[in-house]
Amino acid sequence: RTCDQLRCTACDFRVAHFNDYIWDQSCDYLFFRNNMPELSKLRAKMIKKKGARAYACQCSWRSIEELTDLQTEQQLRWVCGKH
C-alpha cells in the first residue's frame, strides 16, 4: 500500500500513479516535463501489465512490479503530501 497523496519536493508536482501499467523504456525527462499530468498524452508510453503500477511526477518516474520500498531510492524526492 502506498500513500495516494505523494508529492515531489524537486518539481513540486503531485505524483500520479496508474494501476496495471508500466512505463515504456523510451521514457525520458522531457516526455514527463512536457506531458504531465495529461493522461491522454501519457498513454503514448504506457504499457499494460497486470499487477504493476506506474508512478510519475514531472521530473521522475518508476514502474513497480513487486513490493518495493521507494524510500531506498535516493534520487526520488517523493513525500506524503498529507491527508
XYZ file of C-alpha atoms in Angstrom:
83
model
C 0.000 0.000 0.000
C 1.248 3.466 -0.810
C 0.225 6.982 0.017
C -2.145 8.280 -2.640
C -1.102 11.889 -1.947
C 2.604 11.667 -2.841
C 4.247 14.932 -3.833
C 7.681 15.544 -5.337
C 9.842 18.039 -3.461
C 12.096 18.504 -6.508
C 9.461 19.675 -9.026
C 6.623 20.370 -6.532
C 4.259 18.206 -8.562
C 1.749 15.606 -7.400
C 2.954 12.052 -8.100
C 0.445 10.298 -10.355
C 0.022 6.536 -10.243
C -1.557 4.186 -12.733
C -2.559 0.659 -11.766
C -1.775 -2.202 -14.161
C 0.671 -0.149 -16.249
C 4.434 0.269 -16.592
C 6.386 2.972 -18.429
C 7.977 2.237 -21.788
C 11.788 2.175 -21.617
C 11.961 5.074 -24.075
C 10.501 7.481 -21.466
C 12.735 10.394 -20.589
C 12.726 13.589 -18.550
C 11.363 15.766 -21.378
C 8.466 13.381 -22.009
C 7.194 13.816 -18.439
C 8.089 17.500 -18.245
C 6.013 18.205 -21.367
C 3.104 15.810 -20.779
C 2.328 15.687 -17.044
C -0.462 15.492 -15.938
C -2.268 14.934 -19.282
C -3.309 11.270 -19.158
C -4.201 11.310 -22.860
C -0.590 12.258 -23.694
C 0.984 9.944 -21.105
C -0.821 6.908 -22.551
C 1.535 7.043 -25.552
C 4.272 5.484 -23.383
C 2.217 3.338 -21.016
C 2.290 -0.447 -21.358
C -0.487 -2.573 -19.845
C 0.896 -5.016 -17.268
C -1.385 -6.710 -14.758
C -0.310 -6.221 -11.149
C 2.191 -3.431 -11.890
C 1.924 0.271 -11.108
C 3.453 3.232 -12.947
C 4.383 6.338 -10.928
C 5.446 9.733 -12.259
C 5.807 13.393 -11.447
C 7.311 15.975 -13.790
C 10.923 15.005 -13.093
C 10.946 11.317 -12.027
C 9.155 8.105 -12.899
C 9.150 4.482 -11.803
C 7.496 1.257 -12.859
C 6.899 -1.069 -9.915
C 6.162 -4.745 -10.486
C 6.725 -6.116 -6.984
C 6.692 -4.867 -3.412
C 9.344 -2.136 -3.280
C 10.452 0.332 -0.629
C 10.567 3.626 -2.549
C 12.364 5.277 0.372
C 15.520 3.391 -0.605
C 15.552 5.163 -3.988
C 17.748 8.131 -3.071
C 17.146 10.041 -6.305
C 13.383 10.111 -5.683
C 12.153 13.060 -3.678
C 8.604 11.854 -3.106
C 6.969 12.534 0.240
C 3.476 12.260 1.663
C 1.514 15.354 0.677
C -0.615 14.969 3.856
C -4.145 13.730 4.055
